Coordinates of C-alpha atoms in Angstrom, one line a residue:
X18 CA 0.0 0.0 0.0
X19 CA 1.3 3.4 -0.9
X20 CA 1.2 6.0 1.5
X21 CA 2.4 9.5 2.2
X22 CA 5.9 10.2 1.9
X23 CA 7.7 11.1 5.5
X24 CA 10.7 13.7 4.9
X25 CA 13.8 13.2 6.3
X26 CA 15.9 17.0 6.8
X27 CA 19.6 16.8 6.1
X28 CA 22.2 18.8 6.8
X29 CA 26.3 19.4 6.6
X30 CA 26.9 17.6 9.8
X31 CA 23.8 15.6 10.3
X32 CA 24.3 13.2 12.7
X33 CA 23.7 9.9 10.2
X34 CA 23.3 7.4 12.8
X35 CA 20.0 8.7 14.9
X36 CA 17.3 8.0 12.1
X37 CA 18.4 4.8 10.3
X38 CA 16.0 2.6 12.3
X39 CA 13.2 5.5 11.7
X40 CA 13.9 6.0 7.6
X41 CA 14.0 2.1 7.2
X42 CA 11.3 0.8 9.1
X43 CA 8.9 3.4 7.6
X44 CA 9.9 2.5 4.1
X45 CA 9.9 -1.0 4.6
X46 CA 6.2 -0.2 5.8
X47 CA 5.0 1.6 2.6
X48 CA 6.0 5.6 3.8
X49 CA 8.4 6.5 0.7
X50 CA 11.2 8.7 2.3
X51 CA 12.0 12.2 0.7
X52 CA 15.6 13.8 1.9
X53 CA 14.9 17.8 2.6
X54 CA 18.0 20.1 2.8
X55 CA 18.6 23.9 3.0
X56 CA 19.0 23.8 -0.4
X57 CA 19.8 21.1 -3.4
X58 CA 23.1 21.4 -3.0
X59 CA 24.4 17.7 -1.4
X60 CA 25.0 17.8 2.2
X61 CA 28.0 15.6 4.1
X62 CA 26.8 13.9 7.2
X63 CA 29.3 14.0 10.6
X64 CA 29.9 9.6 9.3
X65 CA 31.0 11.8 5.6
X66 CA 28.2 10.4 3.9
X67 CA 27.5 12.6 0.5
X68 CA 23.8 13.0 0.5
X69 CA 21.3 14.7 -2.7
X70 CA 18.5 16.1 -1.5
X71 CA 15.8 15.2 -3.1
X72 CA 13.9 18.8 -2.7
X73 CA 14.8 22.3 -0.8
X74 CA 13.1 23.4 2.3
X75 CA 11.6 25.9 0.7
X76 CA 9.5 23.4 -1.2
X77 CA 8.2 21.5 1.3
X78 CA 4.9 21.9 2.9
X79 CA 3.1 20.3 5.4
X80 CA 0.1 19.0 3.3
X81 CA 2.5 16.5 1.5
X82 CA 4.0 14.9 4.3
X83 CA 3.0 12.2 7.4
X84 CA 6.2 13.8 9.1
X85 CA 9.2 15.7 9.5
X86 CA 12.2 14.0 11.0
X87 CA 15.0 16.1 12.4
X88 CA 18.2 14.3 12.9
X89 CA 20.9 15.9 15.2
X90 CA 23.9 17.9 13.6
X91 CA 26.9 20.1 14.7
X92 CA 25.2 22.8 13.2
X93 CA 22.9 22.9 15.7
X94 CA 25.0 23.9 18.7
X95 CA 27.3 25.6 16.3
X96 CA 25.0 28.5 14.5
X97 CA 21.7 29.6 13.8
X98 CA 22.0 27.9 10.1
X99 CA 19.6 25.4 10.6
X100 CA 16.8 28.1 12.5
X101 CA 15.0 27.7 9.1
X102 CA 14.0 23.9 10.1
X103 CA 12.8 24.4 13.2
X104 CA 10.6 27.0 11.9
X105 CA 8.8 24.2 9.4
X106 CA 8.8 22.3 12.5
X107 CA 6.3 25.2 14.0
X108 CA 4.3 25.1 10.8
X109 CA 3.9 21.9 10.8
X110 CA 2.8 21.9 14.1
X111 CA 0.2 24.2 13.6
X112 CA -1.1 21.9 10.9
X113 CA -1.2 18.9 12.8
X114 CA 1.4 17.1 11.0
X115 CA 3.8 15.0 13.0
X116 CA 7.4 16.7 13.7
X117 CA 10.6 14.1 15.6
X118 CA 13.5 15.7 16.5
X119 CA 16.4 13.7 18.0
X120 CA 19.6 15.0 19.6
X121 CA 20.6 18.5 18.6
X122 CA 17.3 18.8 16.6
X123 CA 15.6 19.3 19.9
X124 CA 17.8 22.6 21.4
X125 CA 16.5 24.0 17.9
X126 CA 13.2 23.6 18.7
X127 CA 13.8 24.9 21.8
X128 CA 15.0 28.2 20.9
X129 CA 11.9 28.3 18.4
X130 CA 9.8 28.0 21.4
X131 CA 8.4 24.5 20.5
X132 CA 9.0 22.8 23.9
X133 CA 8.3 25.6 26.3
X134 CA 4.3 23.7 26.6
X135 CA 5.0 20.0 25.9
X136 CA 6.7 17.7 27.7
X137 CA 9.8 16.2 25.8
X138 CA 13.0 15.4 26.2
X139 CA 16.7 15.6 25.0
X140 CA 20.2 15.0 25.7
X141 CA 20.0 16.4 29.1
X142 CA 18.3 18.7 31.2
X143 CA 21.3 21.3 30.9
X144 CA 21.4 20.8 27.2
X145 CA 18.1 22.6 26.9
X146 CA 18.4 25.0 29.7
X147 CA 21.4 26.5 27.8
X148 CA 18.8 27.8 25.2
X149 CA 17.5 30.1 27.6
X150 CA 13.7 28.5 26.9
X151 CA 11.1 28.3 28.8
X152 CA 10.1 25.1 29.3
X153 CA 12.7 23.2 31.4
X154 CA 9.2 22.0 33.6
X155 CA 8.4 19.9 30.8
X156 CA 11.3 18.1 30.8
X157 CA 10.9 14.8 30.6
X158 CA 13.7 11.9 31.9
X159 CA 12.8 9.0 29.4
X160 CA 14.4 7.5 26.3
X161 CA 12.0 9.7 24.3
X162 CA 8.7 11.2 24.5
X163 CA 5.8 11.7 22.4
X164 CA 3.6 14.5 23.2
X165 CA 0.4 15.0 20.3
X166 CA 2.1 15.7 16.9
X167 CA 5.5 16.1 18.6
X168 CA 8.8 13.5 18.8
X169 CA 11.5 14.2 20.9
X170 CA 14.7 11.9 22.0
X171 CA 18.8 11.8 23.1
X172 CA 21.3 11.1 20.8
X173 CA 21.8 7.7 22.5
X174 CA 18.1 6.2 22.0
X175 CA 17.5 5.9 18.0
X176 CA 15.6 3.3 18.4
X177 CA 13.6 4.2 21.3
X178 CA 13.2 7.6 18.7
X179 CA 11.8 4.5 16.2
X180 CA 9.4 3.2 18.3
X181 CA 7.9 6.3 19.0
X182 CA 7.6 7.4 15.3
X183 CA 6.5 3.8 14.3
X184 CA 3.6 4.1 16.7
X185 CA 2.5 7.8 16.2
X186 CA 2.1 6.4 12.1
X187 CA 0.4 3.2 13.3
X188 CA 2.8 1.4 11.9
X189 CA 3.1 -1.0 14.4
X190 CA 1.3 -1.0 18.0
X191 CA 0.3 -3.0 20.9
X192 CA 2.3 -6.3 21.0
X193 CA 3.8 -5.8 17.5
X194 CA 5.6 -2.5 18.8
X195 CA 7.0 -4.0 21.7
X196 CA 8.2 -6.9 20.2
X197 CA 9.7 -4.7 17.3
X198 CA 11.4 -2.5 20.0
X199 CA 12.7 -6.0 22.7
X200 CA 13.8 -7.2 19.1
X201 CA 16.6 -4.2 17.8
X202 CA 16.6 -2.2 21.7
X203 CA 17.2 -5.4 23.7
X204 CA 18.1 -8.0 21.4
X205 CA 15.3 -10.4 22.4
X206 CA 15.5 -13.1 20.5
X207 CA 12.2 -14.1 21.4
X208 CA 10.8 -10.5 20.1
X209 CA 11.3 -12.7 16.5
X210 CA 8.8 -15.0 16.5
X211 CA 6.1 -12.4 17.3
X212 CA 7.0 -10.1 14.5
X213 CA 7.5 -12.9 12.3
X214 CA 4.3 -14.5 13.0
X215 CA 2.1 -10.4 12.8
X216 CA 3.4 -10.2 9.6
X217 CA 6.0 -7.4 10.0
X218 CA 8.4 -6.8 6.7

């Protein structure tokens, strides 16, 4: 079944191994995966992987996407070059379109104001508080956190980061999700047999 594409931003220093269970496991489920950059121009990842986006951020609107992921980069930390992303992330928000940020992603949206009313998490507490922002009561100590249309996880829980963006598509849920996560978190061996036996790709 073909459904809405999911778009993946990259970015000179994105951090390449944060989304790889996300990007696969929605493609292997039907989501096609579109690559958004500033421009483009090919981007190099922090791993030096050469990477064509396949449209610019300036293209991209929230009516022709199931979500934005936003992977963490140098960048981040570094300048205000990627600001532009977390503002889609805002107007995607207001649409009601899904938006995941992971790692450095999140102290962008954080500056833009995105976190100051919903509880999410990061790297660490003091990661955030750096920003300045206002919402260091929402913080959240978990793996990741969904809260509504919004994703947030630490740079060490990509697959935590998965789960939670598998489950806000309905790709997998109930049993199937925690057998998908046991399976590639925990390596449960046992986790297998139940996705082998629901079906999953």
């Amino acid at each position: 079944m073909s459904r809405t594409p999911v778009h993946l931003a990259v970015y000179d220093s994105l951090a390449d191994w944060e989304t790889g269970h996300t990007t696969a496991w929605l493609a292997r489920a039907g989501h096609p995966v579109r690559t958004v950059g500033p421009g483009r121009a090919p981007v190099t990842s922090i791993g030096g992987l050469r990477i064509q986006p396949d449209l610019a951020l300036g293209e991209l609107r929230p009516e022709d996407s199931a979500l934005l992921i936003l992977p963490g980069a140098d960048l981040w930390d570094t300048s205000d070059d990627l600001a532009p992303f977390a503002r889609t992330a805002r107007a995607f928000l207001d649409a009601g379109v899904p938006v995941a940020a992971i790692c450095g992603a999140t102290v962008g949206l954080a500056r833009e104001g995105l976190l100051d009313d919903r509880a999410h998490t990061s790297a660490a507490p003091f990661y955030l508080a750096a920003t300045g922002y206002a919402g260091a009561g929402h913080y959240t100590e978990a793996d990741a956190v969904t809260d509504g249309d919004l994703i947030t996880a630490g740079p060490t829980e990509p697959v935590a980061f998965a789960r939670e963006v598998l489950s806000r598509l309905g790709v997998y849920e109930g049993e199937v999700l925690d057998a998908w996560y046991r399976l590639f978190h925990d390596s449960d061996p046992a986790a297998y047999a139940v996705l082998h036996g629901a079906g999953a790709p």
